[in-house]
PDB file of N, CA and C in Angstrom:
ATOM      1  N   ASN A1141     199.175 -44.273 184.056  1.00  0.00           N
ATOM      2  CA  ASN A1141     199.777 -45.797 184.037  1.00  0.00           C
ATOM      3  C   ASN A1141     200.842 -46.537 182.522  1.00  0.00           C
ATOM      4  N   ALA A1142     200.658 -45.003 181.701  1.00  0.00           N
ATOM      5  CA  ALA A1142     200.915 -45.432 181.101  1.00  0.00           C
ATOM      6  C   ALA A1142     202.539 -46.128 180.972  1.00  0.00           C
ATOM      7  N   ARG A1143     202.093 -47.526 180.272  1.00  0.00           N
ATOM      8  CA  ARG A1143     203.374 -47.754 179.410  1.00  0.00           C
ATOM      9  C   ARG A1143     203.634 -48.759 178.010  1.00  0.00           C
ATOM     10  N   PRO A1144     204.881 -48.726 177.967  1.00  0.00           N
ATOM     11  CA  PRO A1144     205.392 -48.955 176.047  1.00  0.00           C
ATOM     12  C   PRO A1144     203.640 -50.115 175.629  1.00  0.00           C
ATOM     13  N   LEU A1145     203.893 -49.896 174.799  1.00  0.00           N
ATOM     14  CA  LEU A1145     203.408 -51.369 173.924  1.00  0.00           C
ATOM     15  C   LEU A1145     204.550 -51.842 173.166  1.00  0.00           C
ATOM     16  N   HIS A1146     204.644 -53.252 172.989  1.00  0.00           N
ATOM     17  CA  HIS A1146     205.033 -53.622 172.083  1.00  0.00           C
ATOM     18  C   HIS A1146     204.393 -54.295 171.189  1.00  0.00           C
ATOM     19  N   ALA A1147     204.550 -54.286 170.052  1.00  0.00           N
ATOM     20  CA  ALA A1147     203.393 -55.687 169.173  1.00  0.00           C
ATOM     21  C   ALA A1147     204.498 -55.449 168.044  1.00  0.00           C
ATOM     22  N   GLY A1148     203.456 -56.196 167.045  1.00  0.00           N
ATOM     23  CA  GLY A1148     204.243 -56.470 165.926  1.00  0.00           C
ATOM     24  C   GLY A1148     204.586 -58.192 165.867  1.00  0.00           C
ATOM     25  N   LEU A1149     205.157 -57.991 164.504  1.00  0.00           N
ATOM     26  CA  LEU A1149     205.689 -59.542 163.667  1.00  0.00           C
ATOM     27  C   LEU A1149     207.569 -60.038 164.544  1.00  0.00           C
ATOM     28  N   VAL A1150     208.119 -58.824 164.253  1.00  0.00           N
ATOM     29  CA  VAL A1150     208.794 -59.097 165.344  1.00  0.00           C
ATOM     30  C   VAL A1150     209.555 -57.520 164.844  1.00  0.00           C
ATOM     31  N   THR A1151     211.317 -57.511 165.864  1.00  0.00           N
ATOM     32  CA  THR A1151     211.599 -56.333 166.095  1.00  0.00           C
ATOM     33  C   THR A1151     211.639 -55.663 164.429  1.00  0.00           C
ATOM     34  N   GLY A1152     211.109 -54.367 164.610  1.00  0.00           N
ATOM     35  CA  GLY A1152     211.981 -53.281 163.245  1.00  0.00           C
ATOM     36  C   GLY A1152     210.794 -54.041 161.750  1.00  0.00           C
ATOM     37  N   SER A1153     209.645 -54.455 161.998  1.00  0.00           N
ATOM     38  CA  SER A1153     208.834 -55.597 160.793  1.00  0.00           C
ATOM     39  C   SER A1153     208.397 -53.351 160.865  1.00  0.00           C
ATOM     40  N   GLY A1154     207.080 -53.836 159.832  1.00  0.00           N
ATOM     41  CA  GLY A1154     206.568 -52.696 159.189  1.00  0.00           C
ATOM     42  C   GLY A1154     204.730 -52.109 160.568  1.00  0.00           C
ATOM     43  N   ASP A1155     204.705 -50.973 160.215  1.00  0.00           N
ATOM     44  CA  ASP A1155     203.771 -51.147 160.897  1.00  0.00           C
ATOM     45  C   ASP A1155     202.585 -51.530 161.070  1.00  0.00           C
ATOM     46  N   LEU A1156     201.966 -51.270 159.178  1.00  0.00           N
ATOM     47  CA  LEU A1156     201.024 -52.434 158.755  1.00  0.00           C
ATOM     48  C   LEU A1156     201.978 -53.734 157.422  1.00  0.00           C
ATOM     49  N   ILE A1157     200.630 -54.818 157.538  1.00  0.00           N
ATOM     50  CA  ILE A1157     201.738 -55.951 157.141  1.00  0.00           C
ATOM     51  C   ILE A1157     199.822 -56.471 156.117  1.00  0.00           C
ATOM     52  N   GLY A1158     199.778 -57.313 154.870  1.00  0.00           N
ATOM     53  CA  GLY A1158     199.660 -57.464 154.193  1.00  0.00           C
ATOM     54  C   GLY A1158     199.854 -58.083 152.666  1.00  0.00           C
ATOM     55  N   LEU A1159     199.223 -58.261 152.223  1.00  0.00           N
ATOM     56  CA  LEU A1159     199.245 -58.364 150.440  1.00  0.00           C
ATOM     57  C   LEU A1159     198.469 -56.979 149.488  1.00  0.00           C
ATOM     58  N   SER A1160     199.825 -56.986 148.177  1.00  0.00           N
ATOM     59  CA  SER A1160     199.546 -56.484 147.987  1.00  0.00           C
ATOM     60  C   SER A1160     198.633 -56.498 147.069  1.00  0.00           C
ATOM     61  N   SER A1161     197.723 -55.775 145.435  1.00  0.00           N
ATOM     62  CA  SER A1161     197.032 -56.522 144.949  1.00  0.00           C
ATOM     63  C   SER A1161     197.568 -57.456 143.685  1.00  0.00           C
ATOM     64  N   THR A1162     198.684 -57.971 143.793  1.00  0.00           N
ATOM     65  CA  THR A1162     198.848 -58.855 142.546  1.00  0.00           C
ATOM     66  C   THR A1162     199.406 -60.164 144.322  1.00  0.00           C
ATOM     67  N   GLY A1163     199.714 -60.218 145.034  1.00  0.00           N
ATOM     68  CA  GLY A1163     199.704 -61.044 145.734  1.00  0.00           C
ATOM     69  C   GLY A1163     200.672 -62.002 147.192  1.00  0.00           C
ATOM     70  N   ARG A1164     202.215 -60.206 146.875  1.00  0.00           N
ATOM     71  CA  ARG A1164     203.102 -59.292 147.606  1.00  0.00           C
ATOM     72  C   ARG A1164     202.740 -59.649 148.360  1.00  0.00           C
ATOM     73  N   PHE A1165     204.098 -59.448 149.773  1.00  0.00           N
ATOM     74  CA  PHE A1165     203.629 -59.830 150.982  1.00  0.00           C
ATOM     75  C   PHE A1165     204.480 -58.295 151.010  1.00  0.00           C
ATOM     76  N   LEU A1166     203.727 -56.949 151.908  1.00  0.00           N
ATOM     77  CA  LEU A1166     203.557 -55.918 152.010  1.00  0.00           C
ATOM     78  C   LEU A1166     203.542 -55.769 152.927  1.00  0.00           C
ATOM     79  N   SER A1167     204.248 -54.453 153.316  1.00  0.00           N
ATOM     80  CA  SER A1167     205.093 -54.647 154.690  1.00  0.00           C
ATOM     81  C   SER A1167     205.972 -52.568 154.668  1.00  0.00           C
ATOM     82  N   ILE A1168     204.462 -51.800 155.920  1.00  0.00           N
ATOM     83  CA  ILE A1168     204.735 -50.370 154.895  1.00  0.00           C
ATOM     84  C   ILE A1168     205.420 -49.332 156.438  1.00  0.00           C
ATOM     85  N   GLU A1169     206.441 -49.455 156.669  1.00  0.00           N
ATOM     86  CA  GLU A1169     206.462 -48.300 157.922  1.00  0.00           C
ATOM     87  C   GLU A1169     205.973 -47.275 158.268  1.00  0.00           C
ATOM     88  N   THR A1170     205.632 -46.557 159.047  1.00  0.00           N
ATOM     89  CA  THR A1170     205.057 -45.559 159.054  1.00  0.00           C
ATOM     90  C   THR A1170     205.497 -45.148 159.989  1.00  0.00           C
ATOM     91  N   LYS A1171     206.047 -43.376 159.651  1.00  0.00           N
ATOM     92  CA  LYS A1171     206.877 -41.889 159.929  1.00  0.00           C
ATOM     93  C   LYS A1171     206.264 -40.773 160.034  1.00  0.00           C
ATOM     94  N   SER A1172     206.605 -39.764 161.033  1.00  0.00           N
ATOM     95  CA  SER A1172     206.419 -38.280 160.805  1.00  0.00           C
ATOM     96  C   SER A1172     207.903 -37.918 160.205  1.00  0.00           C
ATOM     97  N   ALA A1173     207.531 -36.512 160.168  1.00  0.00           N
ATOM     98  CA  ALA A1173     208.315 -35.848 158.695  1.00  0.00           C
ATOM     99  C   ALA A1173     209.209 -35.920 159.363  1.00  0.00           C
ATOM    100  N   ARG A1174     209.344 -36.545 160.523  1.00  0.00           N
ATOM    101  CA  ARG A1174     211.259 -36.043 161.410  1.00  0.00           C
ATOM    102  C   ARG A1174     211.711 -38.036 161.742  1.00  0.00           C
ATOM    103  N   GLY A1175     210.465 -38.670 161.292  1.00  0.00           N
ATOM    104  CA  GLY A1175     210.438 -39.279 162.689  1.00  0.00           C
ATOM    105  C   GLY A1175     212.289 -40.373 162.042  1.00  0.00           C
ATOM    106  N   ALA A1176     212.691 -41.027 162.616  1.00  0.00           N
ATOM    107  CA  ALA A1176     213.856 -41.472 162.516  1.00  0.00           C
ATOM    108  C   ALA A1176     213.846 -43.580 162.351  1.00  0.00           C
ATOM    109  N   VAL A1177     214.487 -43.514 161.274  1.00  0.00           N
ATOM    110  CA  VAL A1177     214.442 -45.098 160.522  1.00  0.00           C
ATOM    111  C   VAL A1177     215.845 -46.196 161.632  1.00  0.00           C
ATOM    112  N   SER A1178     215.042 -46.600 162.138  1.00  0.00           N
ATOM    113  CA  SER A1178     215.653 -48.176 163.039  1.00  0.00           C
ATOM    114  C   SER A1178     217.394 -48.597 161.995  1.00  0.00           C
ATOM    115  N   ARG A1179     217.915 -49.096 162.159  1.00  0.00           N
ATOM    116  CA  ARG A1179     218.755 -50.538 162.076  1.00  0.00           C
ATOM    117  C   ARG A1179     217.918 -51.082 161.271  1.00  0.00           C
ATOM    118  N   GLU A1180     217.480 -51.753 162.793  1.00  0.00           N
ATOM    119  CA  GLU A1180     216.090 -52.776 162.502  1.00  0.00           C
ATOM    120  C   GLU A1180     215.203 -52.550 161.581  1.00  0.00           C
ATOM    121  N   GLN A1181     214.733 -51.594 161.110  1.00  0.00           N
ATOM    122  CA  GLN A1181     213.105 -50.725 160.462  1.00  0.00           C
ATOM    123  C   GLN A1181     214.222 -51.190 159.228  1.00  0.00           C
ATOM    124  N   ALA A1182     214.840 -50.371 158.780  1.00  0.00           N
ATOM    125  CA  ALA A1182     216.202 -51.171 157.448  1.00  0.00           C
ATOM    126  C   ALA A1182     216.042 -52.061 157.082  1.00  0.00           C
ATOM    127  N   ALA A1183     216.864 -52.857 157.765  1.00  0.00           N
ATOM    128  CA  ALA A1183     217.726 -54.194 157.681  1.00  0.00           C
ATOM    129  C   ALA A1183     215.275 -55.192 157.480  1.00  0.00           C
ATOM    130  N   TRP A1184     214.828 -54.393 158.246  1.00  0.00           N
ATOM    131  CA  TRP A1184     213.406 -55.508 157.695  1.00  0.00           C
ATOM    132  C   TRP A1184     212.983 -55.094 156.393  1.00  0.00           C
ATOM    133  N   ARG A1185     212.767 -53.953 156.032  1.00  0.00           N
ATOM    134  CA  ARG A1185     212.892 -53.634 154.767  1.00  0.00           C
ATOM    135  C   ARG A1185     213.119 -54.242 153.532  1.00  0.00           C
ATOM    136  N   ASP A1186     214.828 -54.501 153.924  1.00  0.00           N
ATOM    137  CA  ASP A1186     215.678 -55.075 152.727  1.00  0.00           C
ATOM    138  C   ASP A1186     215.519 -56.150 152.816  1.00  0.00           C
ATOM    139  N   MET A1187     215.202 -56.763 153.513  1.00  0.00           N
ATOM    140  CA  MET A1187     214.547 -58.153 153.605  1.00  0.00           C
ATOM    141  C   MET A1187     213.428 -58.617 152.995  1.00  0.00           C
ATOM    142  N   VAL A1188     212.688 -57.894 153.108  1.00  0.00           N
ATOM    143  CA  VAL A1188     211.486 -58.261 152.705  1.00  0.00           C
ATOM    144  C   VAL A1188     211.931 -57.886 151.131  1.00  0.00           C
ATOM    145  N   VAL A1189     212.107 -57.031 150.576  1.00  0.00           N
ATOM    146  CA  VAL A1189     212.363 -56.849 149.081  1.00  0.00           C
ATOM    147  C   VAL A1189     213.153 -57.885 148.294  1.00  0.00           C
ATOM    148  N   SER A1190     214.148 -57.741 149.546  1.00  0.00           N
ATOM    149  CA  SER A1190     215.083 -58.789 148.346  1.00  0.00           C
ATOM    150  C   SER A1190     214.580 -60.623 147.908  1.00  0.00           C
ATOM    151  N   LEU A1191     213.384 -60.247 149.301  1.00  0.00           N
ATOM    152  CA  LEU A1191     212.234 -61.978 149.192  1.00  0.00           C
ATOM    153  C   LEU A1191     211.228 -61.439 148.001  1.00  0.00           C
ATOM    154  N   GLY A1192     211.059 -60.924 147.220  1.00  0.00           N
ATOM    155  CA  GLY A1192     210.124 -60.275 146.741  1.00  0.00           C
ATOM    156  C   GLY A1192     209.115 -59.492 147.048  1.00  0.00           C
ATOM    157  N   GLY A1193     208.729 -59.031 147.750  1.00  0.00           N
ATOM    158  CA  GLY A1193     207.499 -58.022 148.758  1.00  0.00           C
ATOM    159  C   GLY A1193     207.751 -56.959 148.234  1.00  0.00           C
ATOM    160  N   VAL A1194     207.220 -56.258 149.361  1.00  0.00           N
ATOM    161  CA  VAL A1194     206.776 -54.936 148.764  1.00  0.00           C
ATOM    162  C   VAL A1194     207.532 -53.459 150.467  1.00  0.00           C
ATOM    163  N   ALA A1195     207.986 -52.880 150.581  1.00  0.00           N
ATOM    164  CA  ALA A1195     207.829 -52.612 151.691  1.00  0.00           C
ATOM    165  C   ALA A1195     209.228 -51.034 150.834  1.00  0.00           C
ATOM    166  N   GLY A1196     208.812 -50.326 152.690  1.00  0.00           N
ATOM    167  CA  GLY A1196     209.119 -48.863 152.353  1.00  0.00           C
ATOM    168  C   GLY A1196     208.902 -47.789 153.616  1.00  0.00           C
ATOM    169  N   ILE A1197     208.915 -47.359 153.682  1.00  0.00           N
ATOM    170  CA  ILE A1197     208.912 -45.707 154.198  1.00  0.00           C
ATOM    171  C   ILE A1197     208.486 -45.312 153.882  1.00  0.00           C
ATOM    172  N   VAL A1198     207.128 -44.873 155.272  1.00  0.00           N
ATOM    173  CA  VAL A1198     206.248 -43.612 154.297  1.00  0.00           C
ATOM    174  C   VAL A1198     205.477 -42.114 155.374  1.00  0.00           C
ATOM    175  N   ARG A1199     205.866 -41.178 154.471  1.00  0.00           N
ATOM    176  CA  ARG A1199     205.840 -40.218 156.158  1.00  0.00           C
ATOM    177  C   ARG A1199     204.497 -39.694 154.988  1.00  0.00           C
ATOM    178  N   SER A1200     203.738 -40.583 154.458  1.00  0.00           N
ATOM    179  CA  SER A1200     202.221 -39.560 154.402  1.00  0.00           C
ATOM    180  C   SER A1200     201.347 -40.496 153.341  1.00  0.00           C
ATOM    181  N   VAL A1201     200.126 -40.170 153.061  1.00  0.00           N
ATOM    182  CA  VAL A1201     199.079 -41.174 152.378  1.00  0.00           C
ATOM    183  C   VAL A1201     199.729 -40.277 150.702  1.00  0.00           C
ATOM    184  N   ASP A1202     200.334 -40.124 150.144  1.00  0.00           N
ATOM    185  CA  ASP A1202     201.203 -39.876 148.812  1.00  0.00           C
ATOM    186  C   ASP A1202     201.790 -40.757 149.215  1.00  0.00           C
ATOM    187  N   ASP A1203     203.954 -41.160 149.860  1.00  0.00           N
ATOM    188  CA  ASP A1203     204.257 -41.843 149.933  1.00  0.00           C
ATOM    189  C   ASP A1203     203.788 -43.684 149.614  1.00  0.00           C
ATOM    190  N   ALA A1204     202.545 -43.962 150.558  1.00  0.00           N
ATOM    191  CA  ALA A1204     201.795 -44.428 150.665  1.00  0.00           C
ATOM    192  C   ALA A1204     202.000 -45.414 149.229  1.00  0.00           C
ATOM    193  N   ALA A1205     200.646 -44.198 148.709  1.00  0.00           N
ATOM    194  CA  ALA A1205     200.085 -44.608 147.244  1.00  0.00           C
ATOM    195  C   ALA A1205     201.398 -45.667 146.460  1.00  0.00           C
ATOM    196  N   ALA A1206     202.152 -44.733 146.072  1.00  0.00           N
ATOM    197  CA  ALA A1206     203.372 -44.698 146.020  1.00  0.00           C
ATOM    198  C   ALA A1206     204.342 -46.084 145.719  1.00  0.00           C
ATOM    199  N   LEU A1207     204.126 -46.267 147.410  1.00  0.00           N
ATOM    200  CA  LEU A1207     204.783 -47.873 147.436  1.00  0.00           C
ATOM    201  C   LEU A1207     204.221 -48.473 147.186  1.00  0.00           C
ATOM    202  N   ILE A1208     202.743 -48.743 147.272  1.00  0.00           N
ATOM    203  CA  ILE A1208     201.675 -49.821 146.912  1.00  0.00           C
ATOM    204  C   ILE A1208     200.838 -49.187 145.200  1.00  0.00           C
ATOM    205  N   GLY A1209     201.894 -48.557 144.565  1.00  0.00           N
ATOM    206  CA  GLY A1209     201.674 -48.403 142.953  1.00  0.00           C
ATOM    207  C   GLY A1209     199.689 -48.420 142.947  1.00  0.00           C
ATOM    208  N   SER A1210     199.045 -46.913 143.998  1.00  0.00           N
ATOM    209  CA  SER A1210     198.052 -46.798 143.214  1.00  0.00           C
ATOM    210  C   SER A1210     197.734 -45.152 142.909  1.00  0.00           C
TER     211      SER A1210
END
């Protein structure tokens, strides 16, 4: 009985949502090494960044650390 689970803020929002250590909105989209980024995900990332938040697509723990400045 497996079926898709649709969750999140809106279509395209990051997998991980929170606040950075500086209090900025944080959105992280996690992908595998070959995972494709959808138009909606790219648009979400661009919107968050344009509004002063931190957002990105990460494919490793190192990518995530670099994004959040650790």
